[in-house]
Coordinates of C-alpha atoms in Angstrom, one line a residue:
M1 CA 8.2 396.2 25.9
H2 CA 5.9 393.3 26.8
S3 CA 8.0 390.1 27.3
R4 CA 6.0 388.2 24.7
T5 CA 6.4 391.0 22.1
C6 CA 10.1 391.2 22.8
C7 CA 10.5 387.5 22.4
T8 CA 8.6 387.5 19.1
H9 CA 10.7 390.3 17.7
T10 CA 13.9 388.5 18.8
L11 CA 12.8 385.2 17.1
T12 CA 11.8 387.0 13.9
H13 CA 15.2 388.7 13.8
L14 CA 17.0 385.4 14.4
R15 CA 15.1 383.5 11.8
A16 CA 16.0 386.2 9.3
Q17 CA 19.6 386.4 10.2
R18 CA 20.4 382.7 10.8
V19 CA 22.8 382.8 13.7
L20 CA 25.8 380.7 14.7
V21 CA 25.9 379.8 18.3
P22 CA 29.0 378.8 20.4
T23 CA 27.5 375.9 22.4
H24 CA 28.4 376.9 25.9
I25 CA 26.7 377.8 29.2
H26 CA 25.6 381.4 28.4
T27 CA 23.7 380.7 25.2
R28 CA 22.7 377.1 25.2
A29 CA 19.7 377.5 27.5
V30 CA 17.9 379.9 25.2
F31 CA 18.8 378.2 21.9
R32 CA 17.9 374.7 22.9
R33 CA 14.4 376.0 23.2
Y34 CA 14.5 377.4 19.7
P35 CA 16.9 375.1 17.8
H36 CA 15.3 375.9 14.4
V37 CA 16.9 379.3 14.3
V38 CA 20.4 377.9 14.5
T39 CA 22.4 377.1 11.4
G40 CA 25.5 375.5 13.0
G41 CA 27.5 375.2 16.1
L42 CA 31.0 374.8 17.5
A43 CA 30.7 372.3 20.4
S44 CA 34.0 373.1 22.0
S45 CA 34.9 370.9 25.0
A46 CA 31.3 369.7 25.1
P47 CA 31.4 366.6 27.3
L48 CA 28.0 365.3 26.3
G49 CA 29.2 361.7 26.6
Y50 CA 29.7 362.0 30.3
Y51 CA 25.9 362.3 30.5
S52 CA 25.5 359.2 28.3
P53 CA 26.6 356.3 30.5
S54 CA 24.9 353.8 28.1
G55 CA 27.8 354.4 25.7
W56 CA 30.6 354.5 28.2
R57 CA 31.8 350.9 27.7
A58 CA 32.1 351.3 24.0
R59 CA 33.9 354.6 24.4
G60 CA 36.3 353.4 27.1
V61 CA 34.8 355.9 29.7
T62 CA 34.8 355.0 33.4
P63 CA 33.9 356.9 36.6
Y64 CA 37.6 357.6 36.9
S65 CA 38.1 359.1 33.4
W66 CA 37.8 362.8 34.4
F67 CA 40.3 362.5 37.3
E68 CA 42.6 360.3 35.3
T69 CA 43.2 363.2 33.0
V70 CA 44.1 365.4 36.0
I71 CA 46.6 362.8 37.0
D72 CA 48.1 362.4 33.5
V73 CA 48.5 366.2 33.1
Y74 CA 50.4 366.7 36.4
S75 CA 52.4 363.4 35.9
Q76 CA 53.6 364.6 32.5
A77 CA 54.7 367.8 34.0
G78 CA 56.5 365.8 36.7
C79 CA 54.9 366.6 40.0
Y80 CA 51.7 364.6 40.6
A81 CA 53.4 362.4 43.3
S82 CA 54.7 365.5 45.0
L83 CA 51.3 367.0 45.1
V84 CA 49.8 363.9 46.7
H85 CA 52.5 364.0 49.4
A86 CA 52.1 367.7 50.0
V87 CA 48.3 367.4 50.4
S88 CA 48.9 364.5 52.8
A89 CA 51.2 366.7 54.8
V90 CA 48.5 369.4 55.0
R91 CA 46.0 366.8 56.1
R92 CA 48.4 365.5 58.8
L93 CA 49.1 369.0 60.1
S94 CA 45.5 370.0 60.2
G95 CA 44.8 367.3 62.8
S96 CA 46.1 369.4 65.7
G97 CA 45.5 372.9 67.0
P98 CA 49.2 374.0 66.6
G99 CA 49.2 372.5 63.1
R100 CA 46.1 374.4 62.0
A101 CA 47.6 377.6 63.4
A102 CA 50.8 377.0 61.4
L103 CA 48.9 376.2 58.2
S104 CA 46.6 379.3 58.6
A105 CA 49.7 381.4 58.8
R106 CA 51.5 379.6 56.0
F107 CA 48.5 380.0 53.6
G108 CA 47.9 383.6 54.6
L109 CA 44.4 383.2 56.0
C110 CA 42.7 386.1 57.7
D111 CA 41.4 383.8 60.4
A112 CA 42.5 380.3 61.5
F113 CA 40.3 377.6 59.9
G114 CA 38.3 375.2 62.0
D115 CA 37.1 372.5 59.6
A116 CA 40.1 370.5 58.5
N117 CA 38.3 368.7 55.8
A118 CA 36.8 371.8 54.3
F119 CA 40.3 373.4 54.2
V120 CA 41.9 370.4 52.5
Y121 CA 39.1 370.2 50.0
W122 CA 39.6 374.0 49.3
I123 CA 43.2 373.1 48.3
T124 CA 42.3 370.1 46.2
E125 CA 39.6 372.0 44.4
A126 CA 42.3 374.3 43.1
L127 CA 44.6 371.4 42.0
E128 CA 41.7 369.7 40.2
S129 CA 40.6 372.8 38.4
I130 CA 43.9 374.1 37.1
P131 CA 44.3 371.5 34.3
Q132 CA 41.1 372.8 32.8
V133 CA 42.6 376.2 32.3
N134 CA 46.1 375.1 31.4
Y135 CA 46.5 377.9 28.8
P136 CA 49.7 379.2 27.3
D137 CA 49.0 382.7 28.5
A138 CA 48.2 384.1 32.0
S139 CA 44.6 384.0 33.0
G140 CA 43.2 385.7 36.1
G141 CA 45.7 385.1 38.9
L142 CA 47.2 382.1 37.2
P143 CA 50.5 382.3 35.3
A144 CA 51.0 381.1 31.7
H145 CA 51.1 377.3 31.5
P146 CA 49.8 377.0 35.1
V147 CA 50.4 373.2 35.4
R148 CA 54.0 373.7 34.5
A149 CA 54.2 376.6 36.9
V150 CA 52.7 374.5 39.7
C151 CA 55.2 371.7 39.1
S152 CA 58.1 374.2 39.1
L153 CA 57.2 375.1 42.7
F154 CA 57.8 371.5 43.6
T155 CA 61.2 371.1 41.8
H156 CA 63.1 371.5 45.1
A157 CA 60.3 370.6 47.5
D158 CA 60.7 367.6 49.7
G159 CA 57.4 366.1 48.8
R160 CA 57.7 363.1 51.1
T161 CA 58.1 365.0 54.3
G162 CA 56.1 368.0 53.1
A163 CA 58.8 370.4 54.3
D164 CA 58.5 372.7 51.3
G165 CA 55.5 371.2 49.6
V166 CA 53.1 372.9 52.0
S167 CA 54.6 376.3 51.1
A168 CA 54.3 375.4 47.4
L169 CA 50.6 374.5 47.8
A170 CA 50.1 377.9 49.6
N171 CA 51.4 379.7 46.5
V172 CA 49.2 377.6 44.2
T173 CA 46.1 378.5 46.1
R174 CA 47.0 382.2 46.0
W175 CA 47.3 381.9 42.3
Y176 CA 44.1 380.0 41.7
Y177 CA 41.9 382.0 44.1
G178 CA 43.4 385.3 42.8
V179 CA 44.7 386.5 46.2
G180 CA 48.1 387.7 45.0
S181 CA 51.0 388.5 47.3
R182 CA 49.2 391.0 49.4
G183 CA 46.2 390.7 51.6
C184 CA 44.9 387.7 53.5
V185 CA 42.5 384.9 52.4
E186 CA 39.1 385.6 53.8
S187 CA 37.5 382.2 53.1
A188 CA 39.4 378.9 52.7
R189 CA 36.8 376.2 52.8
N190 CA 35.0 373.9 50.4
T191 CA 31.9 372.5 52.1
Q192 CA 30.8 370.1 49.3
L193 CA 30.0 366.6 50.3
D194 CA 33.4 364.8 50.6
G195 CA 35.0 367.6 48.5
G196 CA 32.4 367.4 45.7
V197 CA 32.1 365.3 42.6
P198 CA 35.3 365.9 40.7
G199 CA 34.9 368.9 38.5
D200 CA 31.3 369.4 39.5
G201 CA 29.4 369.8 42.7
P202 CA 26.8 370.0 44.1
Q203 CA 27.4 373.0 46.2
N204 CA 24.9 375.0 48.2
G205 CA 24.3 378.6 47.3
T206 CA 25.5 378.7 43.7
A207 CA 23.6 378.5 40.4
W208 CA 26.1 375.9 39.1
G209 CA 25.5 373.9 42.3
Y210 CA 21.8 374.0 41.7
Q211 CA 22.2 372.8 38.1
S212 CA 24.3 370.0 39.4
C213 CA 21.4 369.0 41.6
T214 CA 18.9 369.0 38.7
E215 CA 20.5 367.7 35.6
T216 CA 24.3 368.0 35.2
L217 CA 25.5 365.8 38.1
H218 CA 28.3 363.5 36.9
R219 CA 28.9 359.9 37.9
F220 CA 32.5 360.5 38.7
S221 CA 34.8 359.0 41.3
V222 CA 38.5 359.5 42.4
P223 CA 40.9 356.6 41.8
P224 CA 42.8 355.1 44.7
G225 CA 46.0 356.7 45.7
A226 CA 44.9 360.3 44.8
W227 CA 45.1 363.3 47.1
R228 CA 41.5 362.7 48.3
S229 CA 39.1 359.8 48.4
Y230 CA 35.7 360.1 46.7
E231 CA 33.3 357.3 45.6
W232 CA 30.1 358.1 43.7
D233 CA 27.1 357.7 45.9
E234 CA 23.9 358.6 44.2
R235 CA 21.7 358.4 47.3
R236 CA 24.0 360.6 49.5
L237 CA 24.2 363.2 46.7
S238 CA 20.5 363.1 46.0
D239 CA 19.8 363.7 49.7
A240 CA 22.4 366.5 49.8
C241 CA 20.7 368.2 46.9
F242 CA 17.3 367.8 48.4
A243 CA 18.5 369.3 51.7
A244 CA 20.1 372.3 49.8
F245 CA 17.6 373.0 47.1
G246 CA 14.6 370.8 47.6
V247 CA 15.3 369.0 44.3
R248 CA 16.8 365.6 43.3
P249 CA 19.0 365.0 40.2
R250 CA 17.5 363.7 37.0
L251 CA 20.6 361.7 36.0
D252 CA 19.2 360.3 32.7
W253 CA 17.5 363.5 31.5
I254 CA 20.3 364.9 29.3
E255 CA 20.9 361.6 27.6
G256 CA 17.2 361.1 27.0
W257 CA 16.7 364.7 25.7
S258 CA 19.8 365.0 23.6
G259 CA 20.6 361.4 22.5
G260 CA 24.0 361.5 24.1
Y261 CA 26.5 359.5 22.1
A262 CA 23.7 358.4 19.8
I263 CA 24.0 361.8 18.1
A264 CA 27.0 360.5 16.1
D265 CA 25.2 357.2 15.2
L266 CA 21.8 358.7 14.1
R267 CA 23.4 361.2 11.7
T268 CA 20.3 363.4 12.0
T269 CA 22.4 366.5 13.1
T270 CA 24.4 368.6 10.6
N271 CA 26.8 371.5 10.7
L272 CA 28.3 370.7 14.1
I273 CA 32.0 370.9 15.0
W274 CA 33.3 368.7 17.9
S275 CA 36.6 370.0 19.4
N276 CA 38.4 368.7 22.5
G277 CA 41.8 369.1 24.0
K278 CA 43.6 366.3 25.8
L279 CA 44.8 368.5 28.6
D280 CA 41.2 369.1 29.6
P281 CA 39.6 366.6 32.0
W282 CA 36.3 367.0 30.2
H283 CA 37.6 365.7 26.9
R284 CA 37.1 362.1 27.7
G285 CA 33.3 362.8 27.5
G286 CA 33.6 364.3 24.1
F287 CA 33.2 363.0 20.6
L288 CA 36.8 362.0 19.8
R289 CA 36.5 359.6 16.8
Q290 CA 36.8 360.9 13.3
T291 CA 33.7 358.7 12.5
D292 CA 31.8 361.0 14.9
A293 CA 32.0 363.8 12.3
L294 CA 28.5 364.9 11.2
P295 CA 27.5 366.1 7.8
G296 CA 28.9 369.6 7.3
G297 CA 31.0 369.4 10.5
R298 CA 34.4 368.1 11.7
V299 CA 36.1 366.5 14.7
F300 CA 39.2 368.0 16.2
V301 CA 41.2 366.4 19.0
F302 CA 44.1 368.5 20.2
D303 CA 47.1 367.1 22.0
Y304 CA 48.1 370.3 23.7
T305 CA 45.0 372.4 24.5
A306 CA 42.8 372.8 27.6
H307 CA 39.1 373.6 28.0
H308 CA 37.5 375.3 25.0
Q309 CA 40.8 376.8 24.0
D310 CA 39.8 377.3 20.4
L311 CA 37.1 379.8 21.6
R312 CA 39.7 381.9 23.4
A313 CA 41.5 384.8 21.7
P314 CA 44.5 383.8 19.7
S315 CA 47.8 383.8 21.5
A316 CA 51.3 383.9 20.1
D317 CA 52.0 380.8 22.1
D318 CA 49.1 378.7 20.8
P319 CA 50.2 375.3 19.5
S320 CA 50.3 374.9 15.7
E321 CA 47.5 372.3 15.8
L322 CA 45.2 374.9 17.3
V323 CA 46.1 377.6 14.8
V324 CA 45.4 375.3 11.9
A325 CA 42.1 374.1 13.4
R326 CA 40.8 377.7 14.0
A327 CA 41.3 378.5 10.3
V328 CA 39.3 375.4 9.3
E329 CA 36.6 376.2 11.9
E330 CA 36.3 379.8 10.5
E331 CA 36.0 378.5 7.0
L332 CA 33.2 376.0 7.9
I333 CA 31.3 378.8 9.7
R334 CA 31.5 381.1 6.7
R335 CA 30.2 378.2 4.5
W336 CA 27.3 377.6 6.9
I337 CA 26.3 381.2 6.9
Q338 CA 26.6 381.5 3.1
E339 CA 24.5 378.4 2.6
A340 CA 21.9 379.6 5.1
A341 CA 21.7 383.0 3.5
S342 CA 21.2 381.5 0.0
A343 CA 18.5 379.2 1.3
T344 CA 16.7 382.1 3.0
A345 CA 16.9 384.3 -0.1
S346 CA 15.5 381.5 -2.3
S347 CA 12.6 381.1 0.0
F348 CA 11.2 384.6 -0.6

């Protein structure tokens, strides 16, 4: 079928059916081109505010907000300081040939690593990503409640000397990267500039890295005293993007296109649910105030959920706040569909 004919048939079907779209990566690119066919949306863990720096001061957002949630989640579980000490021990050992050989063996690498910084950033990438997927059930290679599981590895670790902390970090990386107890790690390197913007990129050779270089690059930094240093540097990042992809970031594009935080003030959007979990580093860029609720929508802020957890399949270990919210979300969605169906029927 010709692409234009296919697209026409698809849009005709969507107009007739009035669809509900979960606002996440796989669908938003198509439907933001055809917003008129959408009746409502569940914006789960949608950090639109992180792209809206003009509203940061009023919302209490800073360049450290994303990473501060990472710190809070590990601190509440009781091991953030131990993680910092363990990473420092790895960095210290990686400064010598014998140390690199010992670390390569400890982490189960297929071949000894050469770039010490890339190896350390490979470890910190795992630590920074785990809070986003801190779910009550196992996911991929991660155990249930992975932050709690990580901290349990450090219960008896001598964090200050790194005697056992290094071994604990090795276990964490095998969980996160899905290596398991058998086999060796083929690649243990993160080559992003200074370890990458927290939670982001850019990174050469990936679609997400390319998107970070065009429109989704975040103005994030790492606070002092963390396991790595990182200060936002727009010029260096722009140059890195140009070298990798031949493009430069359009940092203000998303706010200008979407309205950013102004969506809640203009009140021109309807039937939109904002939901965020406080265990998720992305939540600080969300719509968290009850006054942000739009006509036909709701605002949910969960104390004990991670990234878009309400979109995951129900689990017996889901917190009660999530169980209640899912029921409300489903009722709202049914109402939107019924109202849209009635409106469509009356137009014929």
